[in-house]
Amino acid sequence: MCVCQTMEVGKYGKNATRSGDRGVLLEPFIHQVGGHSSMMRYDDHTVCKPLITREQRFYESLPPEMKEFTPEYKGVVSVCFEGDSDGYINLVAYPYVENEGLEQDDMPERDQPRRKHSRRSLHRSSSGTEHKEEKPGLASDSTESSIQETKSPRVDLHIHSDVPFQMLDGNSGLSSEKISYNPWSLRCHKQQLSRMRSESKDRKLYKFLLLENVVHHFKLPCVLDLKMGTRQHGDDASEEKAARQMKKCEQSTSATLGVRVCGMQVYQLDTGHYLCRNKYYGRGLSIEGFRNALYQYLHNGIELRKDLFEPILAKLRSLKAVLERQASYRFYSSSLLIIYDGKDSRAGMFVERRPEMRLKRVDTSLPESLQDGGSMEPGSSAQPKVDVRMIDFAHSTFKGFRDDPTVHDGPDMGYVFGLESLINIMEQMREENQ
């Protein structure tokens, strides 16, 4: 039984799911495309993730000009897991109260030697790959082997997408499974619940950060998660972890471009599905492969979304100018999200031109505004909405931050290099497809 169940929730977010009128039932965030910590939906406008103190303090001390390019920080909630009679567990959020015994709040990535577990311990919809992955560190070493023994968490999502997701496997073929959430989000969620369950005897409460849901305003969010910079390990990383991260960079486009694909979902007008890629795909890309991945992200299955070039480039150039002014800042292991809406204002014209596709839309739950052919005139040129946001600051630092012993000079040129590469590739792609 969760020890915080006696607390009354004084305020709920919009469309938050209540649990017994006392807490907010957290659901996996269905549009998570990368990362290892499970992002959870708190309400329509808000997501939450396990709190790491460094990241929390970083959000609290962000320079004002960076706030346009980061999710809004909304505070902290207490999270506990509640088991049902069948042995399944749910995560429930309650208002955070100081001195709740949560000061073991950090969920750090382990620096100890790792033992890997097979993806067979997860449901087969978890990743769509045959790769093995390191286990992010919530659990202690003694719980490593118990994860496969625990009962699989219930994956009975109340919040789901009307549009199916398809993970592209390592051979670039479509997986046969079509599900109503990004498979990576479910993978992260299952791993996190298993870790929390395995240490349930020692710990009942966790602290989670509340952050803005940056895809909320998009009907069909197309999301590209990019790991930025030429270096991924923080200043406090162990020698083993630093070597591991450097090897990943050396073997990927992080070294050659300062950026690599960490995850992706893109809506396809011709099938009515999201196509998904994960970080294993991104790690194996060459420079040309990265260009092709970016092209795929901007392609809706019928045509390249040329109308996205300028608004995305404008955001990237603005972010680059802001970061070039942030002396001593380092954003090691952070990611950049690029987001646009797959509900293209011209989609109705495509559906109208291809009757057989229109029939598919009805079956795959394309929003009615697209099924009926839309109301946009062929000559309409409304500027598409795009967004660019920096996320994941668990290894970030700057001069005077938390008494960090290492102080860096000048801006984060590894990150800036990644932005320059991204801008150059997009500019070339725009020129080639005019």
XYZ file of C-alpha atoms in Angstrom:
434
model
C 0.000 0.000 0.000
C 1.337 3.390 -0.906
C 2.119 5.394 2.236
C 0.973 8.637 0.624
C -2.516 7.416 -0.150
C -3.914 9.273 2.830
C -3.083 12.588 1.166
C -5.811 14.465 -0.618
C -5.043 15.899 -4.040
C -5.924 19.548 -3.992
C -5.600 20.273 -7.673
C -5.744 18.184 -10.816
C -4.365 19.057 -14.189
C -6.670 19.261 -17.171
C -7.953 15.811 -18.114
C -5.821 14.094 -15.500
C -6.975 10.590 -14.629
C -7.835 10.312 -10.947
C -7.044 7.256 -8.855
C -9.547 6.769 -6.082
C -10.151 10.544 -5.934
C -6.819 10.947 -4.192
C -4.140 10.822 -6.856
C -3.466 11.122 -10.564
C -3.015 7.818 -12.370
C 0.037 8.133 -14.600
C -0.016 6.665 -18.091
C 2.936 6.025 -20.415
C 3.470 9.016 -22.702
C 2.579 7.433 -26.022
C 4.717 9.785 -28.138
C 8.055 9.131 -26.401
C 10.487 8.237 -29.185
C 13.817 8.092 -27.321
C 15.561 8.168 -23.974
C 15.696 5.504 -21.273
C 13.640 7.045 -18.458
C 9.935 6.475 -18.901
C 8.024 9.654 -19.668
C 4.563 9.582 -18.120
C 1.425 11.511 -19.019
C 0.135 13.561 -16.064
C -2.523 15.465 -18.009
C -3.046 16.802 -21.518
C -0.515 19.598 -21.055
C 1.942 17.920 -18.695
C 4.316 14.953 -18.633
C 6.533 13.748 -15.817
C 9.766 11.802 -15.461
C 11.930 10.473 -12.604
C 13.602 13.353 -10.818
C 17.342 13.807 -10.956
C 18.373 16.723 -8.746
C 20.892 18.130 -11.220
C 18.253 18.298 -13.928
C 15.697 19.876 -11.594
C 18.138 22.584 -10.492
C 19.153 23.183 -14.082
C 15.544 23.815 -15.098
C 15.176 26.173 -12.128
C 18.229 28.204 -13.179
C 17.741 28.353 -16.959
C 18.771 31.607 -18.631
C 15.601 33.449 -19.748
C 16.544 33.337 -23.428
C 16.801 29.532 -23.321
C 13.254 29.044 -22.036
C 11.787 29.358 -25.522
C 13.744 26.241 -26.450
C 13.057 24.056 -23.392
C 9.892 22.550 -21.888
C 8.310 24.636 -19.172
C 9.269 23.331 -15.737
C 6.118 22.862 -13.631
C 7.413 21.494 -10.346
C 7.602 18.149 -8.547
C 5.126 15.421 -7.573
C 5.400 12.412 -5.301
C 4.879 9.145 -7.150
C 4.173 5.754 -5.668
C 3.188 2.441 -7.148
C 0.081 0.602 -6.084
C -0.393 -3.083 -6.624
C -3.739 -4.689 -7.389
C -5.017 -8.119 -6.388
C -3.484 -9.702 -9.485
C 0.015 -8.466 -8.724
C 0.040 -5.716 -11.329
C 1.246 -2.229 -10.477
C 0.247 1.304 -11.429
C 2.034 4.605 -10.876
C 0.024 7.287 -9.058
C 1.087 10.924 -8.505
C 0.306 12.998 -5.403
C 1.215 16.564 -4.385
C 4.779 16.719 -3.189
C 5.323 17.669 0.447
C 8.784 18.452 1.789
C 10.370 16.010 4.247
C 8.383 13.045 2.994
C 11.448 10.852 3.235
C 12.132 11.271 -0.475
C 15.598 12.652 -0.229
C 17.036 9.544 -1.859
C 15.496 11.255 -4.873
C 18.127 10.822 -7.537
C 17.806 7.934 -9.940
C 21.347 8.065 -11.309
C 22.685 6.104 -14.185
C 24.861 3.360 -12.761
C 28.564 3.589 -13.310
C 29.259 0.040 -12.076
C 30.049 -2.783 -14.505
C 26.880 -3.766 -16.305
C 25.284 -7.091 -16.960
C 22.918 -7.094 -19.884
C 19.505 -8.689 -20.033
C 17.842 -10.014 -23.126
C 14.926 -8.251 -24.736
C 13.136 -11.555 -24.334
C 12.339 -10.428 -20.797
C 10.156 -7.709 -22.347
C 7.021 -8.042 -24.390
C 7.838 -8.275 -28.069
C 6.317 -4.876 -28.822
C 8.945 -3.221 -26.659
C 11.600 -2.314 -29.203
C 11.292 -4.115 -32.479
C 15.021 -4.890 -32.506
C 17.284 -7.755 -31.525
C 19.746 -5.465 -29.779
C 20.554 -5.651 -26.111
C 20.499 -2.480 -24.043
C 21.958 -1.343 -20.763
C 19.507 -1.156 -17.910
C 19.091 2.449 -16.664
C 19.713 2.713 -12.983
C 16.768 2.669 -10.656
C 17.488 -0.739 -9.162
C 20.500 -1.889 -7.206
C 22.839 -4.606 -8.386
C 21.099 -7.174 -6.191
C 17.852 -6.718 -8.127
C 19.374 -7.167 -11.574
C 18.413 -10.804 -11.942
C 14.964 -10.409 -10.382
C 13.582 -8.275 -13.193
C 12.869 -11.230 -15.406
C 11.117 -12.974 -12.509
C 8.581 -10.239 -11.771
C 5.130 -10.357 -13.228
C 4.878 -8.169 -16.297
C 3.316 -4.789 -15.484
C -0.158 -4.297 -16.792
C -0.110 -2.421 -20.085
C -3.751 -1.460 -20.167
C -3.493 2.043 -21.546
C -6.370 4.435 -21.009
C -4.690 7.007 -23.246
C -3.825 5.857 -26.736
C -3.494 7.166 -30.257
C -6.181 6.656 -32.861
C -3.344 6.331 -35.360
C -1.368 3.051 -35.367
C 2.412 2.961 -34.912
C 4.743 0.702 -36.880
C 8.346 0.148 -35.861
C 10.807 -0.191 -38.721
C 13.181 -3.035 -37.966
C 16.890 -3.170 -38.608
C 16.319 -4.349 -42.168
C 14.107 -1.345 -42.925
C 11.064 -3.574 -43.330
C 7.785 -2.892 -41.586
C 7.114 -4.895 -38.473
C 3.905 -6.865 -38.587
C 2.709 -5.360 -35.339
C 0.600 -2.196 -35.409
C -0.014 -0.683 -31.997
C -1.579 2.471 -30.560
C 1.542 3.894 -28.881
C 5.166 4.368 -29.820
C 6.828 1.013 -29.000
C 9.784 2.759 -27.381
C 7.517 4.416 -24.811
C 6.168 1.031 -23.784
C 9.665 -0.461 -23.569
C 10.794 2.304 -21.193
C 7.627 2.015 -19.139
C 7.938 -1.730 -18.622
C 11.584 -1.482 -17.639
C 10.868 1.287 -15.142
C 7.949 -0.525 -13.500
C 10.025 -3.697 -13.228
C 12.835 -1.812 -11.502
C 10.467 -0.083 -9.103
C 8.743 -3.346 -8.278
C 12.039 -5.107 -7.658
C 13.076 -2.554 -5.032
C 9.621 -2.160 -3.488
C 10.735 -3.519 -0.117
C 13.208 -0.674 0.325
C 11.398 2.234 -1.224
C 7.782 3.300 -1.666
C 8.002 6.909 -2.824
C 9.715 8.648 -5.719
C 9.954 12.215 -6.904
C 9.069 13.039 -10.505
C 9.593 16.264 -12.441
C 6.532 17.868 -14.025
C 7.287 19.272 -17.470
C 5.332 20.772 -20.327
C 3.997 18.293 -22.878
C 5.587 19.904 -25.914
C 3.569 17.886 -28.458
C 0.200 18.780 -26.986
C -0.637 21.351 -29.658
C -0.008 18.944 -32.526
C -2.806 16.752 -33.873
C -0.472 14.149 -35.374
C 2.924 14.889 -33.784
C 5.915 13.938 -35.911
C 8.897 13.852 -33.557
C 12.632 13.605 -34.196
C 14.834 13.045 -31.127
C 18.460 13.966 -31.762
C 21.335 13.344 -29.372
C 23.400 16.510 -29.632
C 27.106 17.197 -29.268
C 30.381 15.404 -29.825
C 30.620 14.318 -26.183
C 27.923 12.551 -24.145
C 29.451 11.799 -20.722
C 29.187 14.245 -17.851
C 32.123 15.608 -15.890
C 31.289 13.250 -13.017
C 31.219 10.085 -15.140
C 33.416 7.167 -14.130
C 36.287 6.196 -16.409
C 34.333 3.174 -17.574
C 31.227 5.149 -18.414
C 33.214 7.903 -20.122
C 34.974 5.292 -22.270
C 31.658 3.663 -23.110
C 30.098 6.949 -24.161
C 33.139 8.011 -26.155
C 33.034 4.737 -28.056
C 29.376 5.300 -28.954
C 30.236 8.760 -30.234
C 33.251 7.557 -32.207
C 31.194 4.853 -33.912
C 28.305 7.136 -34.881
C 27.589 10.488 -36.474
C 28.094 12.122 -33.060
C 31.808 12.306 -33.928
C 31.464 13.331 -37.565
C 28.398 15.590 -37.352
C 27.938 16.368 -33.667
C 24.444 14.865 -33.819
C 22.871 11.404 -34.099
C 19.335 10.072 -34.364
C 17.986 8.868 -31.025
C 14.404 8.160 -32.102
C 11.741 9.181 -34.588
C 8.075 8.922 -35.420
C 6.605 10.345 -38.629
C 3.016 10.192 -39.824
C 2.486 8.631 -43.249
C -0.434 9.928 -45.303
C -0.401 6.956 -47.667
C -0.923 4.372 -44.913
C -2.411 6.359 -42.036
C 0.312 5.088 -39.687
C 3.255 6.488 -37.770
C 6.586 5.010 -38.829
C 9.007 4.689 -35.921
C 12.764 4.395 -35.544
C 14.751 3.894 -32.330
C 18.218 4.739 -31.086
C 19.822 1.528 -32.321
C 18.951 2.535 -35.862
C 20.466 5.964 -35.252
C 23.730 4.641 -33.841
C 24.494 2.693 -37.003
C 23.979 5.525 -39.479
C 26.704 6.954 -41.691
C 26.657 10.626 -42.670
C 24.637 9.723 -45.755
C 22.411 7.518 -43.614
C 21.742 10.454 -41.309
C 20.771 12.573 -44.311
C 18.398 9.835 -45.454
C 16.870 9.603 -41.973
C 16.250 13.342 -41.945
C 14.677 13.072 -45.393
C 12.425 10.268 -44.147
C 11.399 12.349 -41.157
C 10.293 15.150 -43.482
C 8.467 12.829 -45.897
C 4.790 12.052 -45.332
C 4.677 8.942 -47.508
C 3.507 10.918 -50.524
C 5.850 13.864 -50.793
C 8.669 15.692 -49.051
C 7.293 18.392 -46.779
C 9.230 21.240 -48.373
C 7.128 23.755 -46.455
C 8.896 22.671 -43.255
C 12.402 23.686 -44.274
C 12.206 27.392 -43.526
C 10.358 27.284 -40.198
C 12.631 24.519 -38.854
C 15.780 26.260 -40.115
C 14.654 29.530 -38.523
C 14.235 27.820 -35.151
C 17.609 26.058 -35.418
C 19.415 29.288 -36.317
C 17.791 31.090 -33.397
C 18.772 28.327 -30.995
C 22.340 28.337 -32.290
C 22.583 32.095 -31.681
C 21.258 31.672 -28.135
C 23.671 28.861 -27.253
C 26.648 30.725 -28.667
C 25.974 33.328 -25.970
C 25.923 30.819 -23.090
C 29.518 30.883 -21.870
C 30.627 27.923 -19.709
C 27.425 25.941 -20.377
C 27.731 22.274 -21.339
C 24.740 20.128 -22.301
C 26.319 16.685 -22.228
C 23.952 13.856 -23.232
C 21.037 16.213 -23.852
C 18.701 15.812 -26.782
C 16.951 18.095 -29.216
C 13.357 17.491 -30.247
C 12.103 18.693 -33.619
C 8.315 18.512 -33.917
C 5.823 19.216 -36.661
C 2.227 18.269 -37.336
C 1.529 15.337 -39.632
C -1.918 16.827 -40.148
C -0.768 18.747 -43.202
C -3.167 21.486 -44.250
C -3.005 20.036 -47.755
C -3.735 16.468 -46.660
C -7.331 16.711 -47.763
C -6.213 17.266 -51.346
C -4.114 14.073 -51.272
C -6.980 12.061 -49.862
C -9.354 13.497 -52.451
C -6.970 12.700 -55.281
C -6.620 9.072 -54.211
C -9.997 7.516 -53.428
C -8.464 4.216 -52.380
C -6.472 6.095 -49.727
C -9.592 7.807 -48.512
C -11.122 4.417 -47.779
C -8.038 3.492 -45.769
C -8.373 6.653 -43.724
C -11.796 5.691 -42.490
C -10.409 2.343 -41.357
C -7.329 3.798 -39.663
C -9.043 6.635 -37.821
C -7.579 9.615 -39.609
C -9.248 12.696 -38.102
C -12.517 13.600 -39.808
C -11.110 16.933 -40.886
C -8.783 14.996 -43.212
C -11.237 12.276 -44.171
C -13.729 14.713 -45.599
C -11.218 16.250 -47.940
C -10.440 19.258 -45.788
C -11.337 22.859 -46.405
C -8.018 24.248 -47.592
C -7.842 25.640 -51.093
C -5.112 24.240 -53.348
C -3.267 27.550 -53.329
C -3.271 27.924 -49.561
C 0.182 28.464 -48.059
C -0.381 28.643 -44.308
C 2.917 28.491 -42.430
C 3.181 25.064 -40.728
C 3.653 24.988 -36.967
C 6.972 23.527 -35.873
C 8.791 23.380 -32.573
C 12.386 22.829 -31.481
C 13.107 21.994 -27.825
C 16.145 20.967 -25.799
C 15.520 18.199 -23.246
C 17.416 15.973 -20.780
C 19.767 18.021 -18.597
C 20.900 15.394 -16.079
C 24.558 15.931 -17.078
C 24.500 19.659 -17.826
C 26.686 22.191 -16.061
C 27.801 25.817 -16.065
C 30.113 28.027 -14.024
C 28.933 28.207 -10.424
C 26.319 25.474 -10.813
C 26.102 23.170 -7.744
C 29.761 23.912 -6.938
C 30.857 21.787 -9.894
C 34.653 21.510 -9.758
C 35.116 21.517 -13.531
C 34.521 24.875 -15.196
C 34.411 25.101 -18.991
C 35.341 28.066 -21.151
C 33.137 29.524 -23.852
C 29.956 28.026 -25.316
C 29.314 24.312 -25.879
C 30.954 24.063 -29.282
C 30.191 20.346 -29.606
C 26.485 21.146 -29.407
C 26.876 24.156 -31.700
C 28.723 21.946 -34.191
C 25.768 19.560 -34.190
C 23.380 22.443 -34.885
C 25.613 23.662 -37.706
C 25.652 20.199 -39.265
C 21.885 19.947 -38.982
C 21.408 23.380 -40.533
C 23.826 22.634 -43.382
C 22.189 19.303 -44.225
C 18.711 20.841 -44.216
C 19.867 23.746 -46.376
C 21.395 21.314 -48.889
C 18.234 19.224 -48.869
C 16.143 22.327 -49.502
C 18.328 23.327 -52.439
C 18.227 19.838 -53.937
C 14.440 19.664 -53.735
C 13.385 23.109 -54.876
